[in-house]
Amino acid sequence: MVTTTLWHGFSLLFHHGGGLVLDGQTLLVADLHLGKGEALTREGHGMLPPYDSLSGLQALGNMVSDIDGLKRVILLGDSFHRPGSIDRLDPHSLDLLADLQSKLHLHFVLGNHDHQVMHPMIRHQSRSLMLGNLLLCHEPPKEQQLFVCGHLHPVVRVRAKGRAFRRRAFLLSKTGIFCPAIGSYAGGLNMMDPAFEPWRDDKAKAVMTGPNKSIVINREHWIPDGQRR
């Protein structure tokens, strides 16, 4: 894990699994895309192994187990790849979701893929959520305010020891934080893409996730996809 300095009064802890802990009590995760493998196969987009839901929920469960003192988990949208994906989850995945519900307060912020989820297991949901002056949302807000979101599936590409590495990462800017996608099939968008330009300020940092730890990568070390240097 990597703990950063205070950010606008909030203590931030970046878990190597892709979750962000606010003030030691709230875990934020984004873009689980549960049911994506099943949905793409059913919709004729190829044959994908339908184990991504189980993998994503296990990753979430591992983060919850790693972090002492958690009181709640807030999922920042696109938790489900389709509004009806929860109805098609395998029994083991449903059991894991129920187990998390029994341990912690789970709040689902809705995204563009799961704009409405009607299921008795989804007890708390909203389009966005405020923690003090911090907006928790799926997509970055149009107005100028502090926010944490998902949606763009950020990844960072860097070169070290003669090799290029491209991994999921948090983007930390002056006014906002983008969380990486957790879903196995979610993919990622390079932080050098124009979509991130409004938040690629001179203070921007990437926090790259890895198997056992997260690593802070300063802005000058990011490289675009395909570039060799």
XYZ file of N, CA and C in Angstrom:
687
model
N 0.830 -1.188 0.000
C 0.000 0.000 0.000
C 0.874 1.251 0.000
N 0.308 2.372 -0.386
C 0.996 3.653 -0.355
C 0.070 4.666 0.293
N 0.536 5.366 1.302
C -0.234 6.438 1.914
C 0.320 7.763 1.432
N -0.533 8.628 0.946
C -0.085 9.928 0.460
C -0.223 10.955 1.578
N 0.234 12.164 1.306
C -0.011 13.270 2.215
C -1.485 13.646 2.127
N -1.905 14.518 2.998
C -3.296 14.958 2.982
C -3.627 15.618 1.645
N -4.810 15.367 1.168
C -5.312 15.959 -0.085
C -6.597 16.693 0.261
N -6.517 18.034 0.296
C -7.670 18.860 0.649
C -8.303 18.410 1.970
N -7.481 18.034 2.917
C -7.978 17.643 4.230
C -8.341 16.186 4.384
N -8.271 15.423 3.313
C -8.591 13.992 3.361
C -7.297 13.177 3.406
N -7.274 12.178 4.275
C -6.169 11.228 4.293
C -6.450 10.149 3.254
N -5.484 9.902 2.377
C -5.674 8.952 1.285
C -4.734 7.767 1.443
N -5.281 6.590 1.260
C -4.464 5.377 1.234
C -4.833 4.596 -0.015
N -3.841 4.328 -0.858
C -4.059 3.648 -2.126
C -3.705 2.172 -1.973
N -4.716 1.318 -2.055
C -4.476 -0.119 -1.934
C -3.983 -0.659 -3.269
N -3.022 -1.574 -3.211
C -2.456 -2.109 -4.455
C -3.478 -2.879 -5.288
N -4.614 -3.248 -4.683
C -5.664 -3.928 -5.433
C -6.559 -3.002 -6.235
N -6.379 -1.680 -6.077
C -7.155 -0.722 -6.865
C -8.197 0.048 -6.093
N -8.228 -0.091 -4.772
C -9.183 0.646 -3.956
C -8.535 1.831 -3.267
N -9.328 2.868 -3.030
C -8.874 4.087 -2.362
C -9.570 4.191 -1.016
N -8.794 4.356 0.052
C -9.352 4.475 1.396
C -9.301 5.932 1.823
N -10.468 6.475 2.184
C -10.574 7.843 2.669
C -10.634 7.835 4.188
N -9.723 8.579 4.810
C -9.726 8.775 6.261
C -9.818 7.469 7.041
N -9.317 6.392 6.454
C -9.212 5.125 7.150
C -10.498 4.346 7.332
N -11.631 4.884 6.854
C -12.919 4.252 7.139
C -13.745 3.911 5.915
N -13.499 4.581 4.809
C -14.330 4.412 3.614
C -13.479 3.911 2.450
N -13.842 2.763 1.907
C -13.151 2.200 0.744
C -13.934 2.533 -0.513
N -13.258 3.140 -1.480
C -13.858 3.471 -2.771
C -13.275 2.559 -3.841
N -14.137 1.950 -4.629
C -13.702 1.137 -5.763
C -14.578 1.470 -6.963
N -14.054 1.267 -8.147
C -14.777 1.657 -9.358
C -14.767 0.544 -10.397
N -15.807 0.517 -11.177
C -15.860 -0.254 -12.422
C -15.531 -1.733 -12.244
N -16.314 -2.392 -11.402
C -16.200 -3.847 -11.286
C -16.701 -4.552 -12.544
N -17.702 -3.977 -13.188
C -18.290 -4.559 -14.402
C -18.643 -6.036 -14.204
N -19.303 -6.323 -13.091
C -19.728 -7.698 -12.823
C -20.667 -8.177 -13.925
N -20.443 -9.381 -14.389
C -21.286 -9.953 -15.432
C -20.881 -9.597 -16.846
N -19.729 -8.944 -17.030
C -19.343 -8.540 -18.385
C -19.067 -9.745 -19.270
N -18.348 -10.738 -18.766
C -18.057 -11.921 -19.575
C -19.319 -12.602 -20.049
N -20.271 -12.785 -19.136
C -21.545 -13.425 -19.485
C -22.308 -12.582 -20.485
N -22.337 -11.259 -20.272
C -23.101 -10.378 -21.156
C -22.533 -10.366 -22.572
N -21.219 -10.256 -22.705
C -20.619 -10.210 -24.038
C -20.814 -11.520 -24.787
N -20.723 -12.634 -24.077
C -20.960 -13.929 -24.713
C -22.409 -14.043 -25.161
N -23.324 -13.658 -24.288
C -24.754 -13.762 -24.599
C -25.136 -12.834 -25.746
N -24.468 -11.699 -25.865
C -24.789 -10.728 -26.908
C -24.024 -10.980 -28.208
N -23.267 -12.073 -28.263
C -22.604 -12.455 -29.501
C -21.274 -11.798 -29.765
N -20.583 -11.345 -28.717
C -19.289 -10.678 -28.890
C -18.122 -11.605 -28.576
N -18.283 -12.876 -28.822
C -17.225 -13.837 -28.547
C -17.569 -14.702 -27.347
N -16.697 -15.648 -27.076
C -16.889 -16.562 -25.951
C -15.842 -16.253 -24.888
N -16.280 -15.615 -23.812
C -15.373 -15.254 -22.734
C -15.653 -16.114 -21.508
N -14.631 -16.576 -20.822
C -14.861 -17.338 -19.590
C -15.645 -16.488 -18.588
N -16.714 -17.015 -18.016
C -17.596 -16.212 -17.159
C -17.138 -16.153 -15.709
N -15.831 -15.993 -15.493
C -15.317 -16.000 -14.125
C -14.916 -14.609 -13.644
N -15.182 -13.592 -14.452
C -14.755 -12.248 -14.083
C -15.509 -11.704 -12.875
N -16.786 -12.078 -12.732
C -17.565 -11.595 -11.588
C -16.983 -12.128 -10.285
N -16.715 -13.412 -10.265
C -16.136 -14.031 -9.077
C -14.772 -13.420 -8.764
N -13.957 -13.221 -9.791
C -12.633 -12.640 -9.600
C -12.723 -11.226 -9.037
N -13.640 -10.423 -9.576
C -13.795 -9.051 -9.106
C -14.253 -8.971 -7.663
N -15.214 -9.811 -7.295
C -15.711 -9.801 -5.920
C -14.678 -10.359 -4.948
N -13.893 -11.321 -5.394
C -12.801 -11.812 -4.546
C -11.760 -10.718 -4.323
N -11.452 -9.950 -5.364
C -10.503 -8.845 -5.223
C -11.027 -7.809 -4.233
N -12.323 -7.506 -4.323
C -12.927 -6.567 -3.386
C -12.872 -7.116 -1.965
N -13.213 -8.382 -1.811
C -13.169 -9.010 -0.499
C -11.773 -9.015 0.098
N -10.766 -9.227 -0.735
C -9.384 -9.206 -0.255
C -8.992 -7.821 0.253
N -9.432 -6.784 -0.450
C -9.131 -5.430 0.018
C -9.809 -5.152 1.350
N -11.062 -5.549 1.471
C -11.790 -5.347 2.727
C -11.069 -6.052 3.875
N -10.587 -7.250 3.634
C -9.883 -8.011 4.673
C -8.549 -7.372 5.047
N -7.911 -6.714 4.084
C -6.594 -6.116 4.313
C -6.641 -4.844 5.153
N -7.774 -4.161 5.157
C -7.844 -2.811 5.719
C -8.609 -2.838 7.037
N -7.926 -2.558 8.108
C -8.560 -2.528 9.427
C -9.347 -1.234 9.611
N -10.479 -1.332 10.291
C -11.245 -0.148 10.650
C -12.228 0.338 9.615
N -12.406 -0.404 8.524
C -13.371 0.022 7.509
C -14.789 0.010 8.060
N -15.561 1.025 7.664
C -16.967 1.069 8.046
C -17.901 0.923 6.846
N -17.419 1.304 5.666
C -18.281 1.203 4.491
C -17.461 1.105 3.215
N -18.139 0.597 2.197
C -17.578 0.511 0.852
C -18.514 1.260 -0.080
N -17.955 2.147 -0.875
C -18.739 2.880 -1.868
C -18.220 2.488 -3.243
N -19.108 1.943 -4.063
C -18.750 1.504 -5.412
C -19.133 2.608 -6.386
N -18.154 3.102 -7.134
C -18.314 4.315 -7.929
C -18.826 4.056 -9.342
N -19.849 3.256 -9.468
C -20.508 3.088 -10.751
C -19.959 1.978 -11.617
N -20.799 1.531 -12.530
C -20.498 0.392 -13.406
C -20.053 -0.817 -12.594
N -20.689 -0.993 -11.447
C -20.455 -2.200 -10.653
C -20.949 -3.414 -11.419
N -22.015 -3.205 -12.201
C -22.590 -4.258 -13.039
C -22.500 -3.812 -14.492
N -22.155 -4.746 -15.372
C -21.957 -4.378 -16.776
C -23.271 -4.030 -17.465
N -24.346 -4.625 -17.034
C -25.680 -4.322 -17.536
C -26.618 -4.165 -16.341
N -27.715 -3.401 -16.478
C -28.644 -3.259 -15.358
C -29.156 -4.592 -14.820
N -29.282 -5.610 -15.684
C -29.774 -6.908 -15.242
C -28.696 -7.921 -14.926
N -27.427 -7.495 -14.918
C -26.337 -8.459 -14.710
C -26.393 -9.124 -13.350
N -26.881 -8.420 -12.342
C -26.928 -9.024 -11.010
C -27.845 -10.243 -10.989
N -28.870 -10.249 -11.831
C -29.797 -11.385 -11.878
C -29.160 -12.618 -12.510
N -28.021 -12.449 -13.171
C -27.362 -13.569 -13.854
C -26.043 -13.967 -13.180
N -25.760 -13.401 -12.021
C -24.535 -13.783 -11.321
C -24.614 -15.229 -10.850
N -23.479 -15.900 -10.850
C -23.423 -17.276 -10.373
C -23.620 -17.302 -8.859
N -24.050 -18.431 -8.299
C -24.336 -18.518 -6.860
C -23.158 -18.130 -5.969
N -21.939 -18.509 -6.368
C -20.770 -18.180 -5.549
C -20.562 -16.671 -5.484
N -20.729 -15.996 -6.612
C -20.577 -14.542 -6.629
C -21.644 -13.878 -5.770
N -22.868 -14.368 -5.850
C -23.938 -13.820 -5.015
C -23.642 -14.024 -3.536
N -23.075 -15.165 -3.197
C -22.713 -15.422 -1.798
C -21.644 -14.439 -1.321
N -20.661 -14.161 -2.173
C -19.621 -13.203 -1.804
C -20.199 -11.806 -1.610
N -21.117 -11.420 -2.487
C -21.754 -10.114 -2.360
C -22.570 -10.037 -1.072
N -23.298 -11.101 -0.769
C -24.087 -11.138 0.462
C -23.186 -11.078 1.695
N -22.043 -11.741 1.631
C -21.110 -11.721 2.757
C -20.577 -10.312 3.001
N -20.260 -9.600 1.924
C -19.809 -8.221 2.073
C -20.907 -7.351 2.674
N -22.140 -7.558 2.228
C -23.271 -6.797 2.759
C -23.440 -7.029 4.253
N -23.147 -8.234 4.707
C -23.328 -8.557 6.125
C -22.251 -7.927 7.008
N -21.114 -7.566 6.422
C -19.993 -7.041 7.198
C -19.920 -5.524 7.200
N -20.331 -4.900 6.094
C -20.124 -3.474 5.907
C -21.339 -2.823 5.262
N -21.400 -1.521 5.386
C -22.391 -0.748 4.638
C -21.889 -0.611 3.200
N -22.646 -1.113 2.252
C -22.308 -0.997 0.831
C -23.231 0.020 0.176
N -22.639 0.995 -0.495
C -23.424 1.990 -1.226
C -23.000 1.951 -2.692
N -23.975 1.826 -3.574
C -23.719 1.738 -5.011
C -24.030 3.079 -5.672
N -22.992 3.759 -6.147
C -23.187 4.901 -7.035
C -23.424 4.330 -8.431
N -24.446 4.806 -9.097
C -24.812 4.251 -10.399
C -23.957 4.863 -11.511
N -23.717 4.071 -12.551
C -22.889 4.527 -13.661
C -23.636 4.495 -14.976
N -22.905 4.588 -16.077
C -23.551 4.566 -17.384
C -23.922 3.153 -17.824
N -23.270 2.137 -17.278
C -23.631 0.758 -17.602
C -24.729 0.222 -16.687
N -24.763 0.700 -15.451
C -25.772 0.222 -14.494
C -26.579 1.408 -13.962
N -27.193 2.136 -14.899
C -27.902 3.361 -14.538
C -29.102 3.117 -13.637
N -29.560 1.875 -13.567
C -30.630 1.506 -12.642
C -30.489 0.022 -12.322
N -30.425 -0.298 -11.042
C -30.292 -1.689 -10.614
C -31.398 -1.983 -9.616
N -32.323 -2.843 -10.000
C -33.444 -3.212 -9.141
C -33.213 -4.625 -8.626
N -32.792 -4.723 -7.377
C -32.542 -6.031 -6.769
C -32.538 -5.851 -5.257
N -33.105 -6.798 -4.514
C -33.163 -6.640 -3.053
C -31.798 -6.564 -2.384
N -30.746 -7.079 -3.021
C -29.416 -7.003 -2.423
C -28.807 -5.610 -2.528
N -29.311 -4.796 -3.444
C -28.787 -3.438 -3.624
C -29.643 -2.505 -2.776
N -29.247 -2.335 -1.534
C -30.074 -1.606 -0.572
C -29.850 -0.102 -0.617
N -28.656 0.312 -1.005
C -28.327 1.739 -0.986
C -27.708 2.109 -2.328
N -28.374 2.996 -3.064
C -27.851 3.431 -4.355
C -28.242 4.872 -4.615
N -27.444 5.558 -5.419
C -27.720 6.949 -5.776
C -26.892 7.304 -7.004
N -27.214 8.420 -7.609
C -26.443 8.875 -8.769
C -25.067 9.396 -8.358
N -24.977 9.954 -7.160
C -23.710 10.454 -6.622
C -23.854 10.538 -5.109
N -22.786 10.944 -4.453
C -22.792 10.998 -2.996
C -21.791 12.068 -2.578
N -22.120 12.813 -1.522
C -21.209 13.822 -1.002
C -20.635 13.371 0.333
N -19.326 13.498 0.479
C -18.653 13.331 1.766
C -18.013 14.675 2.094
N -18.672 15.448 2.935
C -18.218 16.812 3.160
C -18.292 17.589 1.866
N -17.150 18.141 1.441
C -17.111 18.887 0.176
C -16.612 18.049 -0.991
N -16.558 16.727 -0.806
C -16.029 15.825 -1.836
C -17.160 15.080 -2.533
N -17.226 15.230 -3.852
C -18.244 14.545 -4.649
C -17.734 13.171 -5.060
N -18.508 12.146 -4.746
C -18.219 10.780 -5.183
C -19.179 10.457 -6.313
N -18.652 10.132 -7.487
C -19.493 9.999 -8.671
C -18.862 8.983 -9.620
N -19.589 8.678 -10.693
C -19.026 7.755 -11.684
C -18.208 8.499 -12.728
N -18.793 9.514 -13.341
C -18.109 10.297 -14.361
C -17.619 11.609 -13.757
N -16.531 12.171 -14.266
C -16.049 13.446 -13.717
C -17.086 14.541 -13.913
N -17.280 15.403 -12.911
C -18.297 16.449 -13.020
C -17.883 17.534 -14.006
N -18.876 18.187 -14.571
C -18.599 19.282 -15.496
C -18.216 20.557 -14.747
N -18.791 20.738 -13.559
C -18.481 21.918 -12.774
C -17.187 21.704 -11.982
N -16.582 22.820 -11.579
C -15.317 22.750 -10.851
C -15.583 22.416 -9.389
N -15.200 21.235 -8.945
C -15.324 20.843 -7.553
C -14.444 19.624 -7.295
N -14.176 19.361 -6.024
C -13.396 18.184 -5.664
C -14.203 16.929 -5.932
N -13.558 15.907 -6.486
C -14.298 14.689 -6.802
C -13.388 13.479 -6.785
N -14.017 12.317 -6.612
C -13.402 11.018 -6.870
C -14.355 10.267 -7.780
N -13.847 9.698 -8.866
C -14.719 9.018 -9.816
C -14.003 7.818 -10.429
N -14.690 7.145 -11.313
C -14.135 6.045 -12.092
C -14.290 6.359 -13.568
N -14.980 5.492 -14.278
C -15.451 5.696 -15.656
C -14.378 5.582 -16.736
N -13.237 6.255 -16.587
C -12.245 6.284 -17.666
C -11.226 5.147 -17.591
N -11.267 4.341 -16.549
C -10.394 3.159 -16.430
C -8.914 3.529 -16.616
N -8.363 4.430 -15.817
C -7.003 4.922 -16.062
C -5.925 3.850 -15.929
N -4.964 3.921 -16.830
C -3.732 3.129 -16.738
C -2.562 4.072 -16.998
N -1.404 3.709 -16.472
C -0.192 4.488 -16.720
C 0.835 3.581 -17.388
N 1.585 4.168 -18.306
C 2.654 3.425 -18.985
C 3.972 4.119 -18.671
N 4.932 3.334 -18.208
C 6.241 3.872 -17.848
C 7.320 2.929 -18.367
N 8.535 3.445 -18.402
C 9.666 2.619 -18.813
C 10.651 2.526 -17.650
N 11.071 1.298 -17.369
C 12.040 1.071 -16.298
C 12.894 -0.137 -16.647
N 14.193 -0.013 -16.434
C 15.141 -1.099 -16.686
C 15.020 -1.646 -18.110
N 14.803 -0.726 -19.064
C 14.754 -1.103 -20.465
C 13.449 -1.702 -20.937
N 12.452 -1.755 -20.067
C 11.162 -2.335 -20.441
C 10.045 -1.341 -20.167
N 8.983 -1.429 -20.960
C 7.807 -0.594 -20.743
C 6.766 -1.391 -19.966
N 6.150 -0.727 -18.999
C 5.108 -1.338 -18.187
C 3.836 -0.516 -18.328
N 2.724 -1.205 -18.519
C 1.420 -0.546 -18.621
C 0.493 -1.197 -17.595
N 0.124 -0.438 -16.576
C -0.675 -1.015 -15.504
C -1.769 -0.057 -15.056
N -2.779 -0.645 -14.466
C -3.870 0.151 -13.916
C -3.338 1.057 -12.815
N -3.910 2.251 -12.747
C -3.387 3.238 -11.806
C -4.462 4.252 -11.434
N -4.265 4.881 -10.304
C -5.048 6.046 -9.917
C -4.418 7.273 -10.566
N -5.257 8.220 -10.949
C -4.772 9.528 -11.371
C -5.154 10.528 -10.292
N -4.158 11.148 -9.699
C -4.367 12.126 -8.635
C -4.003 13.501 -9.167
N -4.995 14.401 -9.243
C -4.767 15.751 -9.741
C -5.118 16.759 -8.647
N -5.033 18.040 -8.985
C -5.327 19.077 -7.998
C -6.757 18.996 -7.493
N -7.690 18.678 -8.370
C -9.103 18.742 -7.984
C -9.830 17.408 -8.022
N -9.220 16.378 -8.589
C -9.949 15.120 -8.722
C -9.053 13.905 -8.672
N -9.688 12.775 -8.387
C -9.008 11.484 -8.383
C -9.809 10.527 -9.251
N -9.133 9.877 -10.186
C -9.743 8.822 -10.991
C -9.261 7.481 -10.455
N -10.207 6.598 -10.150
C -9.864 5.263 -9.657
C -9.777 4.281 -10.816
N -8.868 3.325 -10.741
C -8.767 2.332 -11.816
C -9.935 1.363 -11.796
N -10.174 0.748 -12.928
C -11.217 -0.276 -13.015
C -10.741 -1.547 -12.324
N -11.662 -2.202 -11.619
C -11.348 -3.448 -10.928
C -11.664 -4.656 -11.810
N -12.657 -4.540 -12.677
C -13.125 -5.664 -13.471
C -12.044 -6.297 -14.328
N -12.058 -7.622 -14.399
C -11.039 -8.356 -15.157
C -11.046 -8.000 -16.635
N -12.225 -7.760 -17.200
C -12.347 -7.466 -18.626
C -12.551 -5.973 -18.891
N -12.285 -5.136 -17.904
C -12.610 -3.719 -18.046
C -11.634 -2.967 -18.942
N -10.396 -3.439 -19.060
C -9.431 -2.727 -19.892
C -9.016 -1.411 -19.251
N -8.312 -0.576 -20.024
C -7.848 0.682 -19.465
C -7.463 1.693 -20.526
N -7.516 2.969 -20.144
C -7.191 4.087 -21.027
C -5.945 4.788 -20.481
N -4.959 4.960 -21.353
C -3.705 5.593 -20.959
C -3.956 7.025 -20.476
N -3.311 7.395 -19.382
C -3.471 8.739 -18.833
C -2.973 9.836 -19.764
N -2.209 9.472 -20.785
C -1.768 10.447 -21.771
C -2.819 10.691 -22.846
N -3.927 9.959 -22.782
C -5.013 10.167 -23.739
C -5.626 11.557 -23.533
N -6.109 12.193 -24.610
C -6.725 13.514 -24.476
C -7.890 13.571 -23.487
N -8.544 12.441 -23.237
C -9.664 12.443 -22.295
C -9.244 12.895 -20.902
N -7.984 12.692 -20.551
C -7.490 13.070 -19.221
C -6.860 14.459 -19.193
N -6.799 15.133 -20.335
C -6.060 16.394 -20.430
C -6.487 17.439 -19.387
N -7.788 17.618 -19.091
C -8.164 18.639 -18.101
C -7.585 18.397 -16.713
N -7.197 17.164 -16.412
C -6.700 16.826 -15.069
C -5.213 16.460 -15.078
N -4.571 16.608 -16.211
C -3.153 16.281 -16.325
C -2.340 17.545 -16.020
N -2.532 18.076 -14.809
C -1.885 19.326 -14.431
C -0.449 19.074 -13.969
N 0.245 20.160 -13.615
C 1.661 20.028 -13.259
C 1.881 19.292 -11.948
N 0.841 19.149 -11.150
C 0.943 18.422 -9.881
C 0.419 16.990 -9.997
N -0.029 16.601 -11.168
C -0.657 15.284 -11.329
C 0.336 14.161 -11.054
N -0.171 13.140 -10.405
C 0.619 11.943 -10.125
C -0.214 10.714 -10.458
N 0.475 9.666 -10.848
C -0.166 8.362 -10.995
C 0.253 7.503 -9.811
N -0.672 6.692 -9.335
C -0.339 5.693 -8.324
C -0.605 4.341 -8.974
N 0.468 3.716 -9.423
C 0.368 2.477 -10.192
C 0.153 1.287 -9.263
N -0.833 0.463 -9.593
C -1.101 -0.725 -8.794
C -0.175 -1.863 -9.211
N 0.049 -2.775 -8.302
C 0.900 -3.924 -8.582
C 0.498 -5.107 -7.738
N 1.188 -6.222 -7.869
C 0.805 -7.429 -7.139
C 0.811 -7.260 -5.626
N 1.780 -6.483 -5.109
C 1.933 -6.380 -3.659
C 1.996 -4.960 -3.128
N 2.152 -3.990 -3.999
C 2.254 -2.616 -3.532
C 1.863 -1.658 -4.649
N 1.618 -0.410 -4.248
C 1.358 0.657 -5.205
C 2.566 1.580 -5.249
N 2.800 2.171 -6.408
C 3.986 3.001 -6.610
C 3.563 4.343 -7.193
N 4.048 5.433 -6.598
C 3.766 6.773 -7.106
C 4.666 7.053 -8.309
N 4.043 7.485 -9.413
C 4.773 7.799 -10.648
C 4.522 9.265 -10.979
N 5.561 10.080 -10.961
C 5.403 11.491 -11.281
C 5.075 11.689 -12.756
N 4.455 12.798 -13.036
C 3.922 13.109 -14.363
C 4.981 12.993 -15.463
N 6.208 13.398 -15.197
C 7.233 13.416 -16.250
C 7.652 12.025 -16.713
N 7.250 10.996 -15.985
C 7.641 9.631 -16.356
C 6.560 8.884 -17.146
N 5.403 9.494 -17.330
C 4.344 8.828 -18.094
C 4.701 8.853 -19.578
N 4.388 7.784 -20.288
C 4.610 7.771 -21.732
C 3.350 7.260 -22.435
N 3.085 7.762 -23.645
C 1.907 7.307 -24.385
C 2.064 5.863 -24.843
N 0.963 5.258 -25.192
C 1.009 3.920 -25.774
C 1.755 3.976 -27.104
N 2.596 2.991 -27.339
C 3.311 2.900 -28.600
C 4.601 3.676 -28.665
N 4.820 4.572 -27.709
C 6.047 5.370 -27.754
C 7.209 4.596 -27.157
N 8.363 4.700 -27.816
C 9.586 4.087 -27.298
C 10.564 5.193 -26.918
N 11.069 5.039 -25.693
C 12.090 6.020 -25.293
C 12.869 5.481 -24.121
